[in-house]
mmCIF file with all atom_site columns, C-alpha atoms in Angstrom:
data_model
loop_
_atom_site.group_PDB
_atom_site.id
_atom_site.type_symbol
_atom_site.label_atom_id
_atom_site.label_alt_id
_atom_site.label_comp_id
_atom_site.label_asym_id
_atom_site.label_entity_id
_atom_site.label_seq_id
_atom_site.pdbx_PDB_ins_code
_atom_site.Cartn_x
_atom_site.Cartn_y
_atom_site.Cartn_z
_atom_site.occupancy
_atom_site.B_iso_or_equiv
_atom_site.pdbx_formal_charge
_atom_site.auth_seq_id
_atom_site.auth_comp_id
_atom_site.auth_asym_id
_atom_site.auth_atom_id
_atom_site.pdbx_PDB_model_num
ATOM 1   C CA . ILE A 1 1   ? -13.221 -11.222 -56.374 1.00 0.00 ? 632 ILE A CA 1
ATOM 2   C CA . ALA A 1 2   ? -16.474 -12.894 -57.434 1.00 0.00 ? 633 ALA A CA 1
ATOM 3   C CA . ILE A 1 3   ? -18.516 -9.734  -56.945 1.00 0.00 ? 634 ILE A CA 1
ATOM 4   C CA . SER A 1 4   ? -16.172 -7.795  -59.200 1.00 0.00 ? 635 SER A CA 1
ATOM 5   C CA . THR A 1 5   ? -16.119 -10.494 -61.936 1.00 0.00 ? 636 THR A CA 1
ATOM 6   C CA . PRO A 1 6   ? -19.229 -10.006 -64.104 1.00 0.00 ? 637 PRO A CA 1
ATOM 7   C CA . GLN A 1 7   ? -18.700 -13.234 -66.090 1.00 0.00 ? 638 GLN A CA 1
ATOM 8   C CA . LEU A 1 8   ? -19.356 -15.282 -62.939 1.00 0.00 ? 639 LEU A CA 1
ATOM 9   C CA . TRP A 1 9   ? -22.847 -13.811 -62.651 1.00 0.00 ? 640 TRP A CA 1
ATOM 10  C CA . SER A 1 10  ? -23.930 -14.371 -66.244 1.00 0.00 ? 641 SER A CA 1
ATOM 11  C CA . PHE A 1 11  ? -25.470 -17.887 -66.024 1.00 0.00 ? 642 PHE A CA 1
ATOM 12  C CA . ILE A 1 12  ? -29.176 -17.967 -65.117 1.00 0.00 ? 643 ILE A CA 1
ATOM 13  C CA . GLU A 1 13  ? -31.258 -21.119 -64.896 1.00 0.00 ? 644 GLU A CA 1
ATOM 14  C CA . LEU A 1 14  ? -35.042 -21.104 -64.640 1.00 0.00 ? 645 LEU A CA 1
ATOM 15  C CA . ASP A 1 15  ? -36.200 -24.473 -63.338 1.00 0.00 ? 646 ASP A CA 1
ATOM 16  C CA . ASP A 1 16  ? -39.518 -25.976 -62.174 1.00 0.00 ? 647 ASP A CA 1
ATOM 17  C CA . ALA A 1 17  ? -41.188 -22.667 -61.344 1.00 0.00 ? 648 ALA A CA 1
ATOM 18  C CA . ASN A 1 18  ? -38.186 -21.756 -59.191 1.00 0.00 ? 649 ASN A CA 1
ATOM 19  C CA . LEU A 1 19  ? -35.297 -19.668 -60.413 1.00 0.00 ? 650 LEU A CA 1
ATOM 20  C CA . THR A 1 20  ? -31.999 -21.462 -59.937 1.00 0.00 ? 651 THR A CA 1
ATOM 21  C CA . TYR A 1 21  ? -28.422 -20.788 -60.790 1.00 0.00 ? 652 TYR A CA 1
ATOM 22  C CA . GLY A 1 22  ? -25.174 -22.642 -61.235 1.00 0.00 ? 653 GLY A CA 1
ATOM 23  C CA . TYR A 1 23  ? -24.203 -25.985 -62.627 1.00 0.00 ? 654 TYR A CA 1
ATOM 24  C CA . GLY A 1 24  ? -24.847 -29.504 -61.385 1.00 0.00 ? 655 GLY A CA 1
ATOM 25  C CA . ASP A 1 25  ? -24.589 -29.884 -57.618 1.00 0.00 ? 656 ASP A CA 1
ATOM 26  C CA . PHE A 1 26  ? -24.158 -26.150 -57.160 1.00 0.00 ? 657 PHE A CA 1
ATOM 27  C CA . CYS A 1 27  ? -27.732 -25.283 -58.168 1.00 0.00 ? 658 CYS A CA 1
ATOM 28  C CA . ALA A 1 28  ? -29.872 -23.473 -55.638 1.00 0.00 ? 659 ALA A CA 1
ATOM 29  C CA . VAL A 1 29  ? -32.989 -25.559 -56.246 1.00 0.00 ? 660 VAL A CA 1
ATOM 30  C CA . GLY A 1 30  ? -36.153 -24.813 -54.330 1.00 0.00 ? 661 GLY A CA 1
ATOM 31  C CA . GLU A 1 31  ? -35.553 -21.197 -53.494 1.00 0.00 ? 662 GLU A CA 1
ATOM 32  C CA . SER A 1 32  ? -38.565 -19.184 -52.491 1.00 0.00 ? 663 SER A CA 1
ATOM 33  C CA . ASN A 1 33  ? -39.833 -16.913 -55.250 1.00 0.00 ? 664 ASN A CA 1
ATOM 34  C CA . ASP A 1 34  ? -38.856 -13.766 -53.329 1.00 0.00 ? 665 ASP A CA 1
ATOM 35  C CA . ARG A 1 35  ? -35.311 -15.007 -52.781 1.00 0.00 ? 666 ARG A CA 1
ATOM 36  C CA . SER A 1 36  ? -35.097 -16.238 -56.365 1.00 0.00 ? 667 SER A CA 1
ATOM 37  C CA . LEU A 1 37  ? -36.162 -12.918 -57.794 1.00 0.00 ? 668 LEU A CA 1
ATOM 38  C CA . ALA A 1 38  ? -33.771 -11.023 -55.541 1.00 0.00 ? 669 ALA A CA 1
ATOM 39  C CA . ARG A 1 39  ? -30.930 -13.334 -56.613 1.00 0.00 ? 670 ARG A CA 1
ATOM 40  C CA . VAL A 1 40  ? -31.669 -12.925 -60.334 1.00 0.00 ? 671 VAL A CA 1
ATOM 41  C CA . LYS A 1 41  ? -31.855 -9.144  -59.939 1.00 0.00 ? 672 LYS A CA 1
ATOM 42  C CA . THR A 1 42  ? -28.466 -9.283  -58.190 1.00 0.00 ? 673 THR A CA 1
ATOM 43  C CA . GLN A 1 43  ? -27.064 -11.507 -60.957 1.00 0.00 ? 674 GLN A CA 1
ATOM 44  C CA . LEU A 1 44  ? -28.283 -9.144  -63.654 1.00 0.00 ? 675 LEU A CA 1
ATOM 45  C CA . ALA A 1 45  ? -26.800 -6.147  -61.839 1.00 0.00 ? 676 ALA A CA 1
ATOM 46  C CA . HIS A 1 46  ? -23.420 -7.854  -61.352 1.00 0.00 ? 677 HIS A CA 1
ATOM 47  C CA . ALA A 1 47  ? -23.350 -9.281  -64.888 1.00 0.00 ? 678 ALA A CA 1
ATOM 48  C CA . GLU A 1 48  ? -23.665 -5.698  -66.132 1.00 0.00 ? 679 GLU A CA 1
ATOM 49  C CA . GLN A 1 49  ? -23.688 -5.784  -69.944 1.00 0.00 ? 680 GLN A CA 1
ATOM 50  C CA . ARG A 1 50  ? -21.911 -9.157  -70.210 1.00 0.00 ? 681 ARG A CA 1
ATOM 51  C CA . TYR A 1 51  ? -23.306 -11.875 -72.421 1.00 0.00 ? 682 TYR A CA 1
ATOM 52  C CA . LEU A 1 52  ? -25.887 -14.021 -70.619 1.00 0.00 ? 683 LEU A CA 1
ATOM 53  C CA . THR A 1 53  ? -26.429 -17.747 -70.751 1.00 0.00 ? 684 THR A CA 1
ATOM 54  C CA . VAL A 1 54  ? -30.039 -18.627 -69.901 1.00 0.00 ? 685 VAL A CA 1
ATOM 55  C CA . ARG A 1 55  ? -31.398 -22.140 -69.470 1.00 0.00 ? 686 ARG A CA 1
ATOM 56  C CA . THR A 1 56  ? -34.967 -23.298 -68.787 1.00 0.00 ? 687 THR A CA 1
ATOM 57  C CA . ARG A 1 57  ? -36.280 -26.793 -68.115 1.00 0.00 ? 688 ARG A CA 1
ATOM 58  C CA . PRO A 1 58  ? -39.619 -28.591 -68.539 1.00 0.00 ? 689 PRO A CA 1
ATOM 59  C CA . GLY A 1 59  ? -42.112 -27.499 -65.926 1.00 0.00 ? 690 GLY A CA 1
ATOM 60  C CA . TRP A 1 60  ? -40.765 -23.963 -65.903 1.00 0.00 ? 691 TRP A CA 1
ATOM 61  C CA . ALA A 1 61  ? -43.572 -21.548 -65.166 1.00 0.00 ? 692 ALA A CA 1
ATOM 62  C CA . LEU A 1 62  ? -43.535 -17.781 -64.901 1.00 0.00 ? 693 LEU A CA 1
ATOM 63  C CA . SER A 1 63  ? -44.877 -15.912 -61.935 1.00 0.00 ? 694 SER A CA 1
ATOM 64  C CA . ASP A 1 64  ? -45.960 -12.333 -62.588 1.00 0.00 ? 695 ASP A CA 1
ATOM 65  C CA . ALA A 1 65  ? -42.824 -11.032 -60.876 1.00 0.00 ? 696 ALA A CA 1
ATOM 66  C CA . THR A 1 66  ? -40.586 -13.296 -62.983 1.00 0.00 ? 697 THR A CA 1
ATOM 67  C CA . ARG A 1 67  ? -42.438 -12.281 -66.149 1.00 0.00 ? 698 ARG A CA 1
ATOM 68  C CA . ALA A 1 68  ? -41.583 -8.659  -65.351 1.00 0.00 ? 699 ALA A CA 1
ATOM 69  C CA . LEU A 1 69  ? -37.863 -9.582  -65.294 1.00 0.00 ? 700 LEU A CA 1
ATOM 70  C CA . MET A 1 70  ? -37.910 -11.434 -68.628 1.00 0.00 ? 701 MET A CA 1
ATOM 71  C CA . PRO A 1 71  ? -37.089 -8.377  -70.794 1.00 0.00 ? 702 PRO A CA 1
ATOM 72  C CA . LYS A 1 72  ? -33.838 -8.018  -68.824 1.00 0.00 ? 703 LYS A CA 1
ATOM 73  C CA . ILE A 1 73  ? -33.099 -11.756 -68.859 1.00 0.00 ? 704 ILE A CA 1
ATOM 74  C CA . LEU A 1 74  ? -33.883 -12.119 -72.585 1.00 0.00 ? 705 LEU A CA 1
ATOM 75  C CA . ASN A 1 75  ? -32.171 -8.850  -73.508 1.00 0.00 ? 706 ASN A CA 1
ATOM 76  C CA . PRO A 1 76  ? -31.503 -8.841  -77.282 1.00 0.00 ? 707 PRO A CA 1
ATOM 77  C CA . LEU A 1 77  ? -28.132 -7.126  -76.772 1.00 0.00 ? 708 LEU A CA 1
ATOM 78  C CA . THR A 1 78  ? -26.747 -9.455  -74.083 1.00 0.00 ? 709 THR A CA 1
ATOM 79  C CA . LEU A 1 79  ? -28.357 -12.870 -74.636 1.00 0.00 ? 710 LEU A CA 1
ATOM 80  C CA . PHE A 1 80  ? -25.553 -15.119 -75.900 1.00 0.00 ? 711 PHE A CA 1
ATOM 81  C CA . SER A 1 81  ? -26.989 -18.584 -75.262 1.00 0.00 ? 712 SER A CA 1
ATOM 82  C CA . LEU A 1 82  ? -30.564 -19.731 -74.713 1.00 0.00 ? 713 LEU A CA 1
ATOM 83  C CA . THR A 1 83  ? -31.592 -23.273 -73.881 1.00 0.00 ? 714 THR A CA 1
ATOM 84  C CA . ALA A 1 84  ? -35.383 -23.362 -73.665 1.00 0.00 ? 715 ALA A CA 1
ATOM 85  C CA . ARG A 1 85  ? -37.009 -26.596 -72.598 1.00 0.00 ? 716 ARG A CA 1
ATOM 86  C CA . ALA A 1 86  ? -40.369 -25.428 -71.384 1.00 0.00 ? 717 ALA A CA 1
ATOM 87  C CA . ASP A 1 87  ? -44.050 -26.063 -71.696 1.00 0.00 ? 718 ASP A CA 1
ATOM 88  C CA . GLY A 1 88  ? -46.913 -24.260 -73.433 1.00 0.00 ? 719 GLY A CA 1
ATOM 89  C CA . THR A 1 89  ? -47.053 -20.643 -72.312 1.00 0.00 ? 720 THR A CA 1
ATOM 90  C CA . SER A 1 90  ? -43.415 -20.371 -71.226 1.00 0.00 ? 721 SER A CA 1
ATOM 91  C CA . LEU A 1 91  ? -42.091 -21.807 -74.493 1.00 0.00 ? 722 LEU A CA 1
ATOM 92  C CA . SER A 1 92  ? -44.492 -19.653 -76.504 1.00 0.00 ? 723 SER A CA 1
ATOM 93  C CA . GLY A 1 93  ? -43.179 -16.606 -74.654 1.00 0.00 ? 724 GLY A CA 1
ATOM 94  C CA . ALA A 1 94  ? -39.579 -17.422 -75.554 1.00 0.00 ? 725 ALA A CA 1
ATOM 95  C CA . ILE A 1 95  ? -40.526 -18.074 -79.189 1.00 0.00 ? 726 ILE A CA 1
ATOM 96  C CA . GLN A 1 96  ? -42.512 -14.828 -79.302 1.00 0.00 ? 727 GLN A CA 1
ATOM 97  C CA . ALA A 1 97  ? -39.530 -12.882 -77.926 1.00 0.00 ? 728 ALA A CA 1
ATOM 98  C CA . LEU A 1 98  ? -37.224 -14.427 -80.558 1.00 0.00 ? 729 LEU A CA 1
ATOM 99  C CA . ALA A 1 99  ? -39.730 -13.617 -83.300 1.00 0.00 ? 730 ALA A CA 1
ATOM 100 C CA . THR A 1 100 ? -40.256 -9.973  -82.366 1.00 0.00 ? 731 THR A CA 1
ATOM 101 C CA . GLN A 1 101 ? -36.726 -8.679  -81.662 1.00 0.00 ? 732 GLN A CA 1
ATOM 102 C CA . CYS A 1 102 ? -33.303 -8.976  -83.263 1.00 0.00 ? 733 CYS A CA 1
ATOM 103 C CA . TYR A 1 103 ? -30.904 -10.882 -80.976 1.00 0.00 ? 734 TYR A CA 1
ATOM 104 C CA . THR A 1 104 ? -27.572 -9.650  -82.295 1.00 0.00 ? 735 THR A CA 1
ATOM 105 C CA . SER A 1 105 ? -25.522 -11.469 -79.642 1.00 0.00 ? 736 SER A CA 1
ATOM 106 C CA . LEU A 1 106 ? -27.274 -14.854 -79.759 1.00 0.00 ? 737 LEU A CA 1
ATOM 107 C CA . HIS A 1 107 ? -24.806 -17.536 -80.877 1.00 0.00 ? 738 HIS A CA 1
ATOM 108 C CA . HIS A 1 108 ? -26.347 -20.661 -79.325 1.00 0.00 ? 739 HIS A CA 1
ATOM 109 C CA . LEU A 1 109 ? -30.031 -21.634 -79.379 1.00 0.00 ? 740 LEU A CA 1
ATOM 110 C CA . SER A 1 110 ? -31.426 -24.906 -78.128 1.00 0.00 ? 741 SER A CA 1
ATOM 111 C CA . ILE A 1 111 ? -35.198 -25.117 -78.061 1.00 0.00 ? 742 ILE A CA 1
ATOM 112 C CA . SER A 1 112 ? -37.314 -28.137 -77.144 1.00 0.00 ? 743 SER A CA 1
ATOM 113 C CA . SER A 1 113 ? -41.014 -28.758 -76.960 1.00 0.00 ? 744 SER A CA 1
ATOM 114 C CA . PRO A 1 114 ? -42.246 -30.979 -74.117 1.00 0.00 ? 745 PRO A CA 1
ATOM 115 C CA . GLU A 1 115 ? -44.236 -32.899 -76.701 1.00 0.00 ? 746 GLU A CA 1
ATOM 116 C CA . SER A 1 116 ? -40.908 -34.279 -77.878 1.00 0.00 ? 747 SER A CA 1
ATOM 117 C CA . PHE A 1 117 ? -40.382 -35.805 -74.442 1.00 0.00 ? 748 PHE A CA 1
ATOM 118 C CA . GLY A 1 118 ? -43.427 -38.054 -74.639 1.00 0.00 ? 749 GLY A CA 1
ATOM 119 C CA . GLU A 1 119 ? -46.139 -35.910 -73.030 1.00 0.00 ? 750 GLU A CA 1
ATOM 120 C CA . SER A 1 120 ? -47.978 -36.027 -76.359 1.00 0.00 ? 751 SER A CA 1
ATOM 121 C CA . GLN A 1 121 ? -46.756 -36.917 -79.798 1.00 0.00 ? 752 GLN A CA 1
ATOM 122 C CA . LEU A 1 122 ? -46.649 -34.500 -82.696 1.00 0.00 ? 753 LEU A CA 1
ATOM 123 C CA . LEU A 1 123 ? -47.459 -35.736 -86.153 1.00 0.00 ? 754 LEU A CA 1
ATOM 124 C CA . ALA A 1 124 ? -45.296 -34.797 -89.126 1.00 0.00 ? 755 ALA A CA 1
ATOM 125 C CA . HIS A 1 125 ? -48.223 -33.089 -90.846 1.00 0.00 ? 756 HIS A CA 1
ATOM 126 C CA . ASP A 1 126 ? -49.095 -31.012 -87.751 1.00 0.00 ? 757 ASP A CA 1
ATOM 127 C CA . THR A 1 127 ? -48.039 -27.431 -88.489 1.00 0.00 ? 758 THR A CA 1
ATOM 128 C CA . HIS A 1 128 ? -49.909 -25.697 -85.672 1.00 0.00 ? 759 HIS A CA 1
ATOM 129 C CA . PRO A 1 129 ? -48.201 -22.321 -85.043 1.00 0.00 ? 760 PRO A CA 1
ATOM 130 C CA . SER A 1 130 ? -47.228 -23.262 -81.469 1.00 0.00 ? 761 SER A CA 1
ATOM 131 C CA . ARG A 1 131 ? -45.268 -26.215 -82.900 1.00 0.00 ? 762 ARG A CA 1
ATOM 132 C CA . THR A 1 132 ? -43.591 -24.295 -85.716 1.00 0.00 ? 763 THR A CA 1
ATOM 133 C CA . LEU A 1 133 ? -40.765 -21.810 -85.226 1.00 0.00 ? 764 LEU A CA 1
ATOM 134 C CA . PRO A 1 134 ? -41.431 -18.572 -87.130 1.00 0.00 ? 765 PRO A CA 1
ATOM 135 C CA . ALA A 1 135 ? -39.091 -18.109 -90.110 1.00 0.00 ? 766 ALA A CA 1
ATOM 136 C CA . ILE A 1 136 ? -38.202 -14.567 -89.038 1.00 0.00 ? 767 ILE A CA 1
ATOM 137 C CA . ILE A 1 137 ? -36.222 -15.995 -86.103 1.00 0.00 ? 768 ILE A CA 1
ATOM 138 C CA . PHE A 1 138 ? -33.649 -17.481 -88.482 1.00 0.00 ? 769 PHE A CA 1
ATOM 139 C CA . ARG A 1 139 ? -34.053 -15.155 -91.446 1.00 0.00 ? 770 ARG A CA 1
ATOM 140 C CA . GLU A 1 140 ? -33.658 -11.825 -89.613 1.00 0.00 ? 771 GLU A CA 1
ATOM 141 C CA . ASN A 1 141 ? -33.556 -12.017 -85.826 1.00 0.00 ? 772 ASN A CA 1
ATOM 142 C CA . THR A 1 142 ? -30.487 -14.172 -85.108 1.00 0.00 ? 773 THR A CA 1
ATOM 143 C CA . PRO A 1 143 ? -27.744 -12.949 -87.469 1.00 0.00 ? 774 PRO A CA 1
ATOM 144 C CA . ARG A 1 144 ? -24.880 -14.420 -85.409 1.00 0.00 ? 775 ARG A CA 1
ATOM 145 C CA . LEU A 1 145 ? -26.492 -17.769 -84.601 1.00 0.00 ? 776 LEU A CA 1
ATOM 146 C CA . ARG A 1 146 ? -23.898 -20.537 -85.009 1.00 0.00 ? 777 ARG A CA 1
ATOM 147 C CA . TYR A 1 147 ? -25.254 -23.461 -82.967 1.00 0.00 ? 778 TYR A CA 1
ATOM 148 C CA . LEU A 1 148 ? -28.858 -24.601 -83.281 1.00 0.00 ? 779 LEU A CA 1
ATOM 149 C CA . SER A 1 149 ? -30.629 -27.516 -81.642 1.00 0.00 ? 780 SER A CA 1
ATOM 150 C CA . VAL A 1 150 ? -34.370 -28.001 -82.203 1.00 0.00 ? 781 VAL A CA 1
ATOM 151 C CA . HIS A 1 151 ? -36.290 -30.872 -80.639 1.00 0.00 ? 782 HIS A CA 1
ATOM 152 C CA . GLY A 1 152 ? -39.963 -31.525 -81.389 1.00 0.00 ? 783 GLY A CA 1
ATOM 153 C CA . LEU A 1 153 ? -40.642 -28.343 -83.350 1.00 0.00 ? 784 LEU A CA 1
ATOM 154 C CA . LEU A 1 154 ? -40.883 -27.660 -87.066 1.00 0.00 ? 785 LEU A CA 1
ATOM 155 C CA . PHE A 1 155 ? -38.913 -24.950 -88.874 1.00 0.00 ? 786 PHE A CA 1
ATOM 156 C CA . ASP A 1 156 ? -37.965 -23.895 -92.380 1.00 0.00 ? 787 ASP A CA 1
ATOM 157 C CA . TRP A 1 157 ? -34.600 -25.475 -93.210 1.00 0.00 ? 788 TRP A CA 1
ATOM 158 C CA . SER A 1 158 ? -34.136 -23.415 -96.364 1.00 0.00 ? 789 SER A CA 1
ATOM 159 C CA . ILE A 1 159 ? -33.393 -20.174 -94.533 1.00 0.00 ? 790 ILE A CA 1
ATOM 160 C CA . LEU A 1 160 ? -30.618 -21.442 -92.252 1.00 0.00 ? 791 LEU A CA 1
ATOM 161 C CA . ARG A 1 161 ? -27.279 -19.742 -92.942 1.00 0.00 ? 792 ARG A CA 1
ATOM 162 C CA . GLY A 1 162 ? -23.929 -19.582 -91.202 1.00 0.00 ? 793 GLY A CA 1
ATOM 163 C CA . LEU A 1 163 ? -24.440 -22.426 -88.730 1.00 0.00 ? 794 LEU A CA 1
ATOM 164 C CA . ARG A 1 164 ? -21.478 -24.431 -87.469 1.00 0.00 ? 795 ARG A CA 1
ATOM 165 C CA . ALA A 1 165 ? -23.645 -27.078 -85.811 1.00 0.00 ? 796 ALA A CA 1
ATOM 166 C CA . LEU A 1 166 ? -27.234 -28.185 -86.297 1.00 0.00 ? 797 LEU A CA 1
ATOM 167 C CA . ARG A 1 167 ? -29.191 -30.779 -84.356 1.00 0.00 ? 798 ARG A CA 1
ATOM 168 C CA . ALA A 1 168 ? -32.814 -31.377 -85.298 1.00 0.00 ? 799 ALA A CA 1
ATOM 169 C CA . VAL A 1 169 ? -34.957 -34.106 -83.773 1.00 0.00 ? 800 VAL A CA 1
ATOM 170 C CA . TYR A 1 170 ? -38.559 -34.690 -84.659 1.00 0.00 ? 801 TYR A CA 1
ATOM 171 C CA . SER A 1 171 ? -40.373 -37.967 -84.098 1.00 0.00 ? 802 SER A CA 1
ATOM 172 C CA . ASP A 1 172 ? -43.433 -39.041 -86.033 1.00 0.00 ? 803 ASP A CA 1
ATOM 173 C CA . VAL A 1 173 ? -45.142 -41.654 -83.918 1.00 0.00 ? 804 VAL A CA 1
ATOM 174 C CA . THR A 1 174 ? -48.359 -42.646 -85.606 1.00 0.00 ? 805 THR A CA 1
#
């Protein structure tokens, strides 16, 4: 039954340089990269064109093989929910993807910078591009976005439309 139920395959978690899946105690943490990649390919095949829920965590890093899968994982037509808590390059990659394509199915976006978790503090006047979400993400590329959570990143509030829930956290520790 599980193999023939695409919705059961549609949750993908990328965690600590290992790909994992599931919730809570059911996560397959510590898989080898080869096994992880094979599992994600299987998940994507079984999920077919169902909406995907993708979650990353701090420490997430992309191998070359995982990077090659990202266009399928972050598919603009099937990505329904993205929770991105990642560092430098990985977070920049997710932001770049959101800024360059229209995600017509994306309803839920939660994005967090590791700086907001105490690794280094951002100042309120710091508008470095890697710490600011491009306006095009909200203005044009996420027309069905309803739930937004932003932690430790700046963004233009004036262009937000149609949200049902907004959570924004930004600490100025000087």
